[in-house]
PDB file of C-alpha atoms in Angstrom:
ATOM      1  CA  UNK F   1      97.776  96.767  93.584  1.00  0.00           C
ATOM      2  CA  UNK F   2      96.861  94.196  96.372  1.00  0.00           C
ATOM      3  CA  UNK F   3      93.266  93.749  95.492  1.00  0.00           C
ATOM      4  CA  UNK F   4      91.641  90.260  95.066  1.00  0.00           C
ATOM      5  CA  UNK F   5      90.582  89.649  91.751  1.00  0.00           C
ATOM      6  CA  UNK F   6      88.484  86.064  92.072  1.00  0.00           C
ATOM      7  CA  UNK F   7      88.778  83.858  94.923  1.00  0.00           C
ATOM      8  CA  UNK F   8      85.925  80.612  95.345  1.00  0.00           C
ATOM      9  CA  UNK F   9      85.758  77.527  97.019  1.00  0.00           C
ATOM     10  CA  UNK F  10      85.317  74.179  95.859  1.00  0.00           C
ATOM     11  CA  UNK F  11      84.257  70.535  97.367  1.00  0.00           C
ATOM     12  CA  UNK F  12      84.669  67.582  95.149  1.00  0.00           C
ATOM     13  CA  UNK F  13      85.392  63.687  95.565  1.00  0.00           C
ATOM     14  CA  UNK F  14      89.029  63.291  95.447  1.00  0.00           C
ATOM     15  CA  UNK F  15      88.395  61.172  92.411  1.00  0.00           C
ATOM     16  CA  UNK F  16      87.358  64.294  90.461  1.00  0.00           C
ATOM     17  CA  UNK F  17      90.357  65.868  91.249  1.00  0.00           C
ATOM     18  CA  UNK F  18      91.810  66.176  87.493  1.00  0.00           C
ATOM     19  CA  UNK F  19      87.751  67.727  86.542  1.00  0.00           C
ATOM     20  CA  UNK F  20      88.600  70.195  89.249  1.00  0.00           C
ATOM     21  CA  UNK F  21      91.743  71.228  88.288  1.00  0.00           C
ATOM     22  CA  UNK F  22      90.501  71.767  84.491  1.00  0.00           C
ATOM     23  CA  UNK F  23      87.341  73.811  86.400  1.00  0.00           C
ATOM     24  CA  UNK F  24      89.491  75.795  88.548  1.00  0.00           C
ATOM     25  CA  UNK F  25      91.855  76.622  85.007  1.00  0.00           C
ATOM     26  CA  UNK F  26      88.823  77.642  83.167  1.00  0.00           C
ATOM     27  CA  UNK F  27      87.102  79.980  86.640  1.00  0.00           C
ATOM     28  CA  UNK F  28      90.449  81.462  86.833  1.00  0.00           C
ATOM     29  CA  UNK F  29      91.129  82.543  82.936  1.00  0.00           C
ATOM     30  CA  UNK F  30      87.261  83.937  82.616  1.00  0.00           C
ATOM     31  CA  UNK F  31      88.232  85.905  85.627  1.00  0.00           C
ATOM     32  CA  UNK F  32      91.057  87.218  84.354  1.00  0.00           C
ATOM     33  CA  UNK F  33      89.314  87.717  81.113  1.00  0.00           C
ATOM     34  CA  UNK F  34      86.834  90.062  82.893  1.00  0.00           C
ATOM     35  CA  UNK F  35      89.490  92.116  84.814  1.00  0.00           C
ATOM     36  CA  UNK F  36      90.889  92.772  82.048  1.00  0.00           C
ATOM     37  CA  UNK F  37      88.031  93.919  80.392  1.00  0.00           C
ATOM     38  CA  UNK F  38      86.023  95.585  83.166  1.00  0.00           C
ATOM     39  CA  UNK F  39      88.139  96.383  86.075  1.00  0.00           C
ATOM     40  CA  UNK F  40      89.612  99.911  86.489  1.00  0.00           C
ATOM     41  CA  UNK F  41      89.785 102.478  83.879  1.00  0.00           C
ATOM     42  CA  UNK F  42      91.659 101.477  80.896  1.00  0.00           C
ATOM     43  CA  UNK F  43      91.700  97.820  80.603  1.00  0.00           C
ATOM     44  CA  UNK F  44      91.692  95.709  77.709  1.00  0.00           C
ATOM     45  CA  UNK F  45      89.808  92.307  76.450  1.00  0.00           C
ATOM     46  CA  UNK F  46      92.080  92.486  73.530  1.00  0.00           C
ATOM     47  CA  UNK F  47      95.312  89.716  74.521  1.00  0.00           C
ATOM     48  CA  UNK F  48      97.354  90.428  71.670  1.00  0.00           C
ATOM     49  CA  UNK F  49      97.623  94.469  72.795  1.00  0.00           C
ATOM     50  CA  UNK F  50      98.035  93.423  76.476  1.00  0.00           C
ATOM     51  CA  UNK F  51     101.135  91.298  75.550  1.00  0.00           C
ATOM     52  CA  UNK F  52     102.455  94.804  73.710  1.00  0.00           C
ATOM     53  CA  UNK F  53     101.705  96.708  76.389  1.00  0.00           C
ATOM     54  CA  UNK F  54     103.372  94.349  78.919  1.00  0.00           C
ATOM     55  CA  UNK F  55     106.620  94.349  76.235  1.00  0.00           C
ATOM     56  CA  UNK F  56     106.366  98.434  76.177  1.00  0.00           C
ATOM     57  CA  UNK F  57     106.374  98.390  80.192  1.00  0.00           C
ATOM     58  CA  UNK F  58     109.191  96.047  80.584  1.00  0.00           C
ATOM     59  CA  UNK F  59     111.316  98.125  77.788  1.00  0.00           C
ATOM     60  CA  UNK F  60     110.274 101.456  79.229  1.00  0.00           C
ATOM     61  CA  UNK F  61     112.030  99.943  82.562  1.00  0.00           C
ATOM     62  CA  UNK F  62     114.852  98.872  80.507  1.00  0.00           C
ATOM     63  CA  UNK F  63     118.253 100.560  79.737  1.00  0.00           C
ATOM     64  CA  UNK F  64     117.827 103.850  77.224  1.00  0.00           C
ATOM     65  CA  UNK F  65     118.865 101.802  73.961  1.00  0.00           C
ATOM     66  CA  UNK F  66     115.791  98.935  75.675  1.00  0.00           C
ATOM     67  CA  UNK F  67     113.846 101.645  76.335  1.00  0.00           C
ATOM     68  CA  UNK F  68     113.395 103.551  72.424  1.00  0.00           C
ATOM     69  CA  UNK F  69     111.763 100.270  71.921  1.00  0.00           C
ATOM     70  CA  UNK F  70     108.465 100.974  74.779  1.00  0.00           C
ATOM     71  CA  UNK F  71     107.065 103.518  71.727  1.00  0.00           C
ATOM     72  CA  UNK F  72     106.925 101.229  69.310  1.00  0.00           C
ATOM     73  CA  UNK F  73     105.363  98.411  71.385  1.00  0.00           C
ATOM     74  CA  UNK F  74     103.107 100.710  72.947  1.00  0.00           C
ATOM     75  CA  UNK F  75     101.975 102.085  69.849  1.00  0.00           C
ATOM     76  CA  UNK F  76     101.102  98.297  68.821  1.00  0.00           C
ATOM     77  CA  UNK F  77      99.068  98.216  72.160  1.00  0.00           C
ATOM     78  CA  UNK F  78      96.440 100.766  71.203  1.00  0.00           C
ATOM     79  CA  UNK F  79      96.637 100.187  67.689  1.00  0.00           C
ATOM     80  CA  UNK F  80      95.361  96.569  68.708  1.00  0.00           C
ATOM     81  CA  UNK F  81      92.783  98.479  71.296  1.00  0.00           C
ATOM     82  CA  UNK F  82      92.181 102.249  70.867  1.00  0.00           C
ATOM     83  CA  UNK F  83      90.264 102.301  74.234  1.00  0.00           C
ATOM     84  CA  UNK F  84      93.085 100.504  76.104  1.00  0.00           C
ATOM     85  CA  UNK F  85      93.682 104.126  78.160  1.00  0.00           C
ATOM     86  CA  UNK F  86      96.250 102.802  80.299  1.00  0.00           C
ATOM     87  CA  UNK F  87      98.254 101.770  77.535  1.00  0.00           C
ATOM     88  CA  UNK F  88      97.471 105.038  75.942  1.00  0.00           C
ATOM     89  CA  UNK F  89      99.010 106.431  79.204  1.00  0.00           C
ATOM     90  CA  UNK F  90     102.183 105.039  78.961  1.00  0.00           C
ATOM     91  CA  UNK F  91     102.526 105.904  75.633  1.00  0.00           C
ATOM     92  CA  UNK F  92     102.287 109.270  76.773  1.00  0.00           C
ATOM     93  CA  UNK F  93     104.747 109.124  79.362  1.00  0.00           C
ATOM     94  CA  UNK F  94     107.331 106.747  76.567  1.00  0.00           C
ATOM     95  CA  UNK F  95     107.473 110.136  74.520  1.00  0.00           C
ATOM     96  CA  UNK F  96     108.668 112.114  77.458  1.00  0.00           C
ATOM     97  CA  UNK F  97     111.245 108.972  78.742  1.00  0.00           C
ATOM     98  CA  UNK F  98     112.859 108.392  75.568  1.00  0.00           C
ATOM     99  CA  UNK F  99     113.154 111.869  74.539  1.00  0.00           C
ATOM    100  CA  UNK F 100     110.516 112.174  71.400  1.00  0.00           C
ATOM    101  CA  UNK F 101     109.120 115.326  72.887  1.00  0.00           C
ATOM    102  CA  UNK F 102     111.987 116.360  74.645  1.00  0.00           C
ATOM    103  CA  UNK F 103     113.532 117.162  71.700  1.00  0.00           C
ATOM    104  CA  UNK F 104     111.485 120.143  70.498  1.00  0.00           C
ATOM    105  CA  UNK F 105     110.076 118.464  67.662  1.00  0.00           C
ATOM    106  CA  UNK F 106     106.698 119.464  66.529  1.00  0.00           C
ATOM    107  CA  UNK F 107     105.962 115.894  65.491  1.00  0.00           C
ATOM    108  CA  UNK F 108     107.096 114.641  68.984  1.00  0.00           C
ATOM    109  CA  UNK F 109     104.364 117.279  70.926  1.00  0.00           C
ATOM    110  CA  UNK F 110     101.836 116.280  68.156  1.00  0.00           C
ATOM    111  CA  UNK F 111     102.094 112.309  68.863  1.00  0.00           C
ATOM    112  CA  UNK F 112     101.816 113.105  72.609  1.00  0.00           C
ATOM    113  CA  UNK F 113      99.195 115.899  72.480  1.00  0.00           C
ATOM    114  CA  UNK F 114      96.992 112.906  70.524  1.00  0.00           C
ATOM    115  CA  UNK F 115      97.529 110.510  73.042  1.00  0.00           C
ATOM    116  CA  UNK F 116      96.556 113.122  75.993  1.00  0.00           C
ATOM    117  CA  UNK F 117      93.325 114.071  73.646  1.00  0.00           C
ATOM    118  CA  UNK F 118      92.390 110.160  73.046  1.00  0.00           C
ATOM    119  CA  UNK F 119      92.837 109.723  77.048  1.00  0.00           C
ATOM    120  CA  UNK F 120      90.828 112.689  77.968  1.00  0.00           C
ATOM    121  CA  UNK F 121      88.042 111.807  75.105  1.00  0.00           C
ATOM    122  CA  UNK F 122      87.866 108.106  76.823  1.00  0.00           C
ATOM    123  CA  UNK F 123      88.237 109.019  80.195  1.00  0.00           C
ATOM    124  CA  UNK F 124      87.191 112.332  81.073  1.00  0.00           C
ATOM    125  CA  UNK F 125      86.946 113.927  84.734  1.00  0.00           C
ATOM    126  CA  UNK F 126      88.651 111.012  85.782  1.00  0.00           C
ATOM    127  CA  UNK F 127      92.521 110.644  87.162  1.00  0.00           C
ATOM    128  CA  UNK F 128      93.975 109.371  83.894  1.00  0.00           C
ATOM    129  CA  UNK F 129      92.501 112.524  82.321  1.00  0.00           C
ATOM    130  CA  UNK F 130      94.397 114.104  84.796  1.00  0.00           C
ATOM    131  CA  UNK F 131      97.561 112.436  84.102  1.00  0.00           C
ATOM    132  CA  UNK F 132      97.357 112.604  80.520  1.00  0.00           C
ATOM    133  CA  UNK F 133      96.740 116.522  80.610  1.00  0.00           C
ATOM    134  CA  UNK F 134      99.459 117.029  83.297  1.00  0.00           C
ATOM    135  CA  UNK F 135     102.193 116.030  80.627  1.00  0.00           C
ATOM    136  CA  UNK F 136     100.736 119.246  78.686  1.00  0.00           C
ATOM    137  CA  UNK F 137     100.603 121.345  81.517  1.00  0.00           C
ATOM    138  CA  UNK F 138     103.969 120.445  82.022  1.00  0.00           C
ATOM    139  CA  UNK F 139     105.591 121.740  78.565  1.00  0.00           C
ATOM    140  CA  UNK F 140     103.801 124.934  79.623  1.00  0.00           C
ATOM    141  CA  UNK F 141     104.220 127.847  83.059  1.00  0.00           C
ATOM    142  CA  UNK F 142     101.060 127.545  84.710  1.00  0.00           C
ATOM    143  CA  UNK F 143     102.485 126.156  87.951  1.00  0.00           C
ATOM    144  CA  UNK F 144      99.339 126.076  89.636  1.00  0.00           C
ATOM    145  CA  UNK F 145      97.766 123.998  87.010  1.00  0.00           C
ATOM    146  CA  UNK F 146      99.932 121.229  86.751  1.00  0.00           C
ATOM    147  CA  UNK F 147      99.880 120.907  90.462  1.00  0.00           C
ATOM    148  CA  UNK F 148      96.550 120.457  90.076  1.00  0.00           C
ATOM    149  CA  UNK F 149      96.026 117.567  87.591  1.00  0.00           C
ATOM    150  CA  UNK F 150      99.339 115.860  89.370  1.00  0.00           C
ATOM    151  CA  UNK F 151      97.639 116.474  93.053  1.00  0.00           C
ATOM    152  CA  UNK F 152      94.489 114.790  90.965  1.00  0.00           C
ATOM    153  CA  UNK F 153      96.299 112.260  89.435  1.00  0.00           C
ATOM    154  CA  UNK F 154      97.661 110.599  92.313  1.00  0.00           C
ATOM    155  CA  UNK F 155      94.239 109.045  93.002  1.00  0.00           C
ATOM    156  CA  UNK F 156      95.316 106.406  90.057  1.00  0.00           C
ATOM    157  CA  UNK F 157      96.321 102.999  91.881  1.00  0.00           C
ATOM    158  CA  UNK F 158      98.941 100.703  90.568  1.00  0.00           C
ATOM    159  CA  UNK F 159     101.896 101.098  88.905  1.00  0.00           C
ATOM    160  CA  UNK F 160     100.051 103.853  87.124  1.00  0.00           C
ATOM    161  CA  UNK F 161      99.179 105.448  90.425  1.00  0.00           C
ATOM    162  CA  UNK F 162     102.869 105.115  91.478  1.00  0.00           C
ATOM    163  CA  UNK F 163     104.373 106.681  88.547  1.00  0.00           C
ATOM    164  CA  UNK F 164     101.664 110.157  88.903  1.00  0.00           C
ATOM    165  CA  UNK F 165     102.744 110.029  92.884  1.00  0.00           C
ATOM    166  CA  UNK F 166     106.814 110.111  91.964  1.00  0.00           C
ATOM    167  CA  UNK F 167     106.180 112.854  89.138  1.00  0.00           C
ATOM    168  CA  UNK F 168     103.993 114.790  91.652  1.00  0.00           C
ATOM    169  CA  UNK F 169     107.360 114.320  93.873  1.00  0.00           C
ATOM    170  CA  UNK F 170     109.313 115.710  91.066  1.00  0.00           C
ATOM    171  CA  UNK F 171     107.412 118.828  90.421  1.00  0.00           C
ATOM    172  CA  UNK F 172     107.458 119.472  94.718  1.00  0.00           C
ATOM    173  CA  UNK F 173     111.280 119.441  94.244  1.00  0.00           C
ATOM    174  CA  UNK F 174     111.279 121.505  91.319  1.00  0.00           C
ATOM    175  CA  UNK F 175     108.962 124.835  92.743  1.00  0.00           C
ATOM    176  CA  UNK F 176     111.572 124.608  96.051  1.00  0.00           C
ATOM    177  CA  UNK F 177     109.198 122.901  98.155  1.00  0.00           C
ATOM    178  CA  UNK F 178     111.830 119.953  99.448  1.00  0.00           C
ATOM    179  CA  UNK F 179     109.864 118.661 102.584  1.00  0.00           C
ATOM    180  CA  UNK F 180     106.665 118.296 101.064  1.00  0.00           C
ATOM    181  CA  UNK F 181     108.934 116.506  98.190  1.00  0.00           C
ATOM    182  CA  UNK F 182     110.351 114.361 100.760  1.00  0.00           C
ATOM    183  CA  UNK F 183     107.391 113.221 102.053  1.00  0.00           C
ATOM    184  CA  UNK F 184     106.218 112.715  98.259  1.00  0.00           C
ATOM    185  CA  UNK F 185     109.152 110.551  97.445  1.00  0.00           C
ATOM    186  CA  UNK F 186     109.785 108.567 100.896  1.00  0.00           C
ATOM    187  CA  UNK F 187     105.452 107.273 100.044  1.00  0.00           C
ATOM    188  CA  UNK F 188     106.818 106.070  96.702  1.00  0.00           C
ATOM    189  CA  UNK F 189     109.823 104.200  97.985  1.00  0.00           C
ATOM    190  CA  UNK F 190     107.732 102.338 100.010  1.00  0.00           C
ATOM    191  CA  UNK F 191     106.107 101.139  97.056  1.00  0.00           C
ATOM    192  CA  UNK F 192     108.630 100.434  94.657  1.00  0.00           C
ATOM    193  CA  UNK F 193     111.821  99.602  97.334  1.00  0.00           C
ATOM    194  CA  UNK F 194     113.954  98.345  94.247  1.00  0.00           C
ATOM    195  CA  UNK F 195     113.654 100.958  92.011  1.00  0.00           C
ATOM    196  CA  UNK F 196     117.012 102.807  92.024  1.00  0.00           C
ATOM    197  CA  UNK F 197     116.168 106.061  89.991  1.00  0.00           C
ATOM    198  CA  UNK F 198     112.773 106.402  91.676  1.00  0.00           C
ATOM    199  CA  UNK F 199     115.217 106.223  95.140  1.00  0.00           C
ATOM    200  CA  UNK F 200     117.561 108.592  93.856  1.00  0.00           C
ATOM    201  CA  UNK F 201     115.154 111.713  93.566  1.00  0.00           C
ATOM    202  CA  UNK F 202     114.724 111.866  97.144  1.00  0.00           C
ATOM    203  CA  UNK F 203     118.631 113.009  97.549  1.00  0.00           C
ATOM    204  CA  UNK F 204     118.022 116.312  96.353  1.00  0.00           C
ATOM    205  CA  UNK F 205     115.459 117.931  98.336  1.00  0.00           C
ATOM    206  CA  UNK F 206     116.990 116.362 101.316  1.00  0.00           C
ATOM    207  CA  UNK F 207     119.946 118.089 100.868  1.00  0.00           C
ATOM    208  CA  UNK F 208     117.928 121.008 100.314  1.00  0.00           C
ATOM    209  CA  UNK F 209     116.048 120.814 103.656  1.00  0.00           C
ATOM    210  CA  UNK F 210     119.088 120.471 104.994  1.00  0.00           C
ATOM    211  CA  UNK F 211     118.756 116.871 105.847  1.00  0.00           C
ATOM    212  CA  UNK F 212     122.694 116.271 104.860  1.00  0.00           C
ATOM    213  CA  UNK F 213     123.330 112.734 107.127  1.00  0.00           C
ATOM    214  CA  UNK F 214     119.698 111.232 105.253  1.00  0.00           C
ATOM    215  CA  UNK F 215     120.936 112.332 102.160  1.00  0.00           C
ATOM    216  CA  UNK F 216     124.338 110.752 102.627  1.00  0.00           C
ATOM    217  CA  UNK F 217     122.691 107.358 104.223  1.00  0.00           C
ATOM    218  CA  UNK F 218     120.227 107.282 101.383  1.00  0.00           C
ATOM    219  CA  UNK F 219     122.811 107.819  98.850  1.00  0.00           C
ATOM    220  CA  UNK F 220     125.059 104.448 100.735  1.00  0.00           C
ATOM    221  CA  UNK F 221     121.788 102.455 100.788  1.00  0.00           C
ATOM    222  CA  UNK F 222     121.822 103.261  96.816  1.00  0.00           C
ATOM    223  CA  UNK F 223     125.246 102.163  96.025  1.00  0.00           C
ATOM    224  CA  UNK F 224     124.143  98.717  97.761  1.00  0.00           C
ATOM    225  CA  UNK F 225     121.759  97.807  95.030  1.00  0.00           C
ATOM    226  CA  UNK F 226     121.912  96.068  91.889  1.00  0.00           C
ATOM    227  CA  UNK F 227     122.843  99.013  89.608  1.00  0.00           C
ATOM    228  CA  UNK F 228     122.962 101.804  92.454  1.00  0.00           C
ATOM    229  CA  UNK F 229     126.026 103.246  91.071  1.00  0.00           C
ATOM    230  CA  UNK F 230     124.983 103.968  87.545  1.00  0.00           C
ATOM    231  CA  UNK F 231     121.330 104.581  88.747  1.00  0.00           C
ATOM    232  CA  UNK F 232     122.818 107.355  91.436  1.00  0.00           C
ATOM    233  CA  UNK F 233     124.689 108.715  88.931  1.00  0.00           C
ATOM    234  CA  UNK F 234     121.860 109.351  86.344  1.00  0.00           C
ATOM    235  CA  UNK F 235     118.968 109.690  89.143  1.00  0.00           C
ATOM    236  CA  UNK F 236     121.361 112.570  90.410  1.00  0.00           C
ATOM    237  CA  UNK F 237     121.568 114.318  87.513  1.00  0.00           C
ATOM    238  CA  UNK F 238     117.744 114.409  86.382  1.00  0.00           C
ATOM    239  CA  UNK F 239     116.862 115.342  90.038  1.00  0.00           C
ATOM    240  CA  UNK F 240     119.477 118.721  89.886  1.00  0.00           C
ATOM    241  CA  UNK F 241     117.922 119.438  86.515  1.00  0.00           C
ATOM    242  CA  UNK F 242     114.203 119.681  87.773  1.00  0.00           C
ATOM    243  CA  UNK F 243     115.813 121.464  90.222  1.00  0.00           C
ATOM    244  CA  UNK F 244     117.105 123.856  88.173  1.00  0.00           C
ATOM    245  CA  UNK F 245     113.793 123.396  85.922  1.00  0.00           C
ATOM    246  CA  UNK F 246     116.245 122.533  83.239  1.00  0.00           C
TER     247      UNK F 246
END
């Protein structure tokens, strides 16, 4: 997210340079230790769940058959560290991506309805409770509600932060509010530039406001990028369907 996480300086004889390079090593992975452990909500001392929970992200980001995978490593994450929240968080959002609670199932809502209760329980009053309860809100009709917790959720920084900002987007789009949607999705493009599907969204409620010559330069500057035509063609679709609140 842009913030410094250790900086120092250090004066030595050049003679000690190999001690200072094995000094500066050891600084540097204590640091990292400690962000880890202590720096914004969620984070884990445990290595072994981080590596999982880097695998899960990466897979999540992945193509669909890649992506069934993010549950399973994700699950490993915060089986490794049940207080790791912001794995727990992307768990939540896995079920939704790779279609274990969009399929009905009760076992699909149960698995993410104990993942929003173990974020809220570790968490609470904070914007990852938020987050995690605006997946709920979402399977539900209270409008005003999940605006809300999304609205609250868009405090989170990081990638975390980005994902609550694009969903917020998402749900603007949806409830026929297209320039506040615009505005929503042109933030998150300037955060994640490369991200084709995240790009995508923002063709529908500019064709909704009316904005037809955006639409159709956004939709060129798509095709240009790795993967624009498939990622057009799928971003397109999801878009219409919140649209339609399909």
């Amino acid at each position: 997210d842009g913030s410094q996480i250790w900086s120092d300086v250090y004066e030595r004889k050049l003679e000690d340079i190999f001690a200072i390079q094995e000094e500066i090593a050891r600084t540097v992975a204590q640091a990292l230790r400690l962000t880890l452990a202590t720096g914004a909500v969620g984070g884990t001392r445990n290595f072994a769940a981080y590596d999982e929970f880097l695998a899960g992200r990466a897979a999540l980001n992945s193509n669909f058959v890649a992506r069934t995978e993010a549950v399973s490593r994700l699950g490993k994450a915060v089986a490794l560290d049940p207080e790791f929240v912001t794995a727990w968080l992307w768990l939540i959002d896995a079920y939704v991506r790779t279609g274990v609670v969009g399929s009905g199932t009760p076992e699909g809502v149960r698995l993410q309805d104990e993942a929003i209760d173990k974020v809220v329980s570790l968490a609470p009053d904070s914007p990852e409770a938020s987050f995690a309860l605006s997946y709920r809100a979402a399977r539900g009709s209270n409008l005003s509600e999940l605006e809300r917790l999304l609205r609250e959720a868009t405090a989170l920084t990081g990638s975390q932060g980005v994902r609550a900002r694009f969903r917020y987007g998402q749900f603007l789009s949806s409830v026929g509010r297209p320039r506040d949607a615009i505005s929503a999705f042109e933030a998150v493009n300037r955060e994640e530039p490369l991200d084709v599907f995240m790009r995508t969204n923002l063709l529908l409620p500019l064709e909704l406001a009316g904005e037809f010559d955006r639409a159709e330069a956004a939709m060129q500057d798509i095709l240009k990028m790795p993967g624009g035509r498939d990622g057009a063609v799928l971003g397109t679709a999801v878009s219409r369907a919140m649209g339609a609140r399909d």
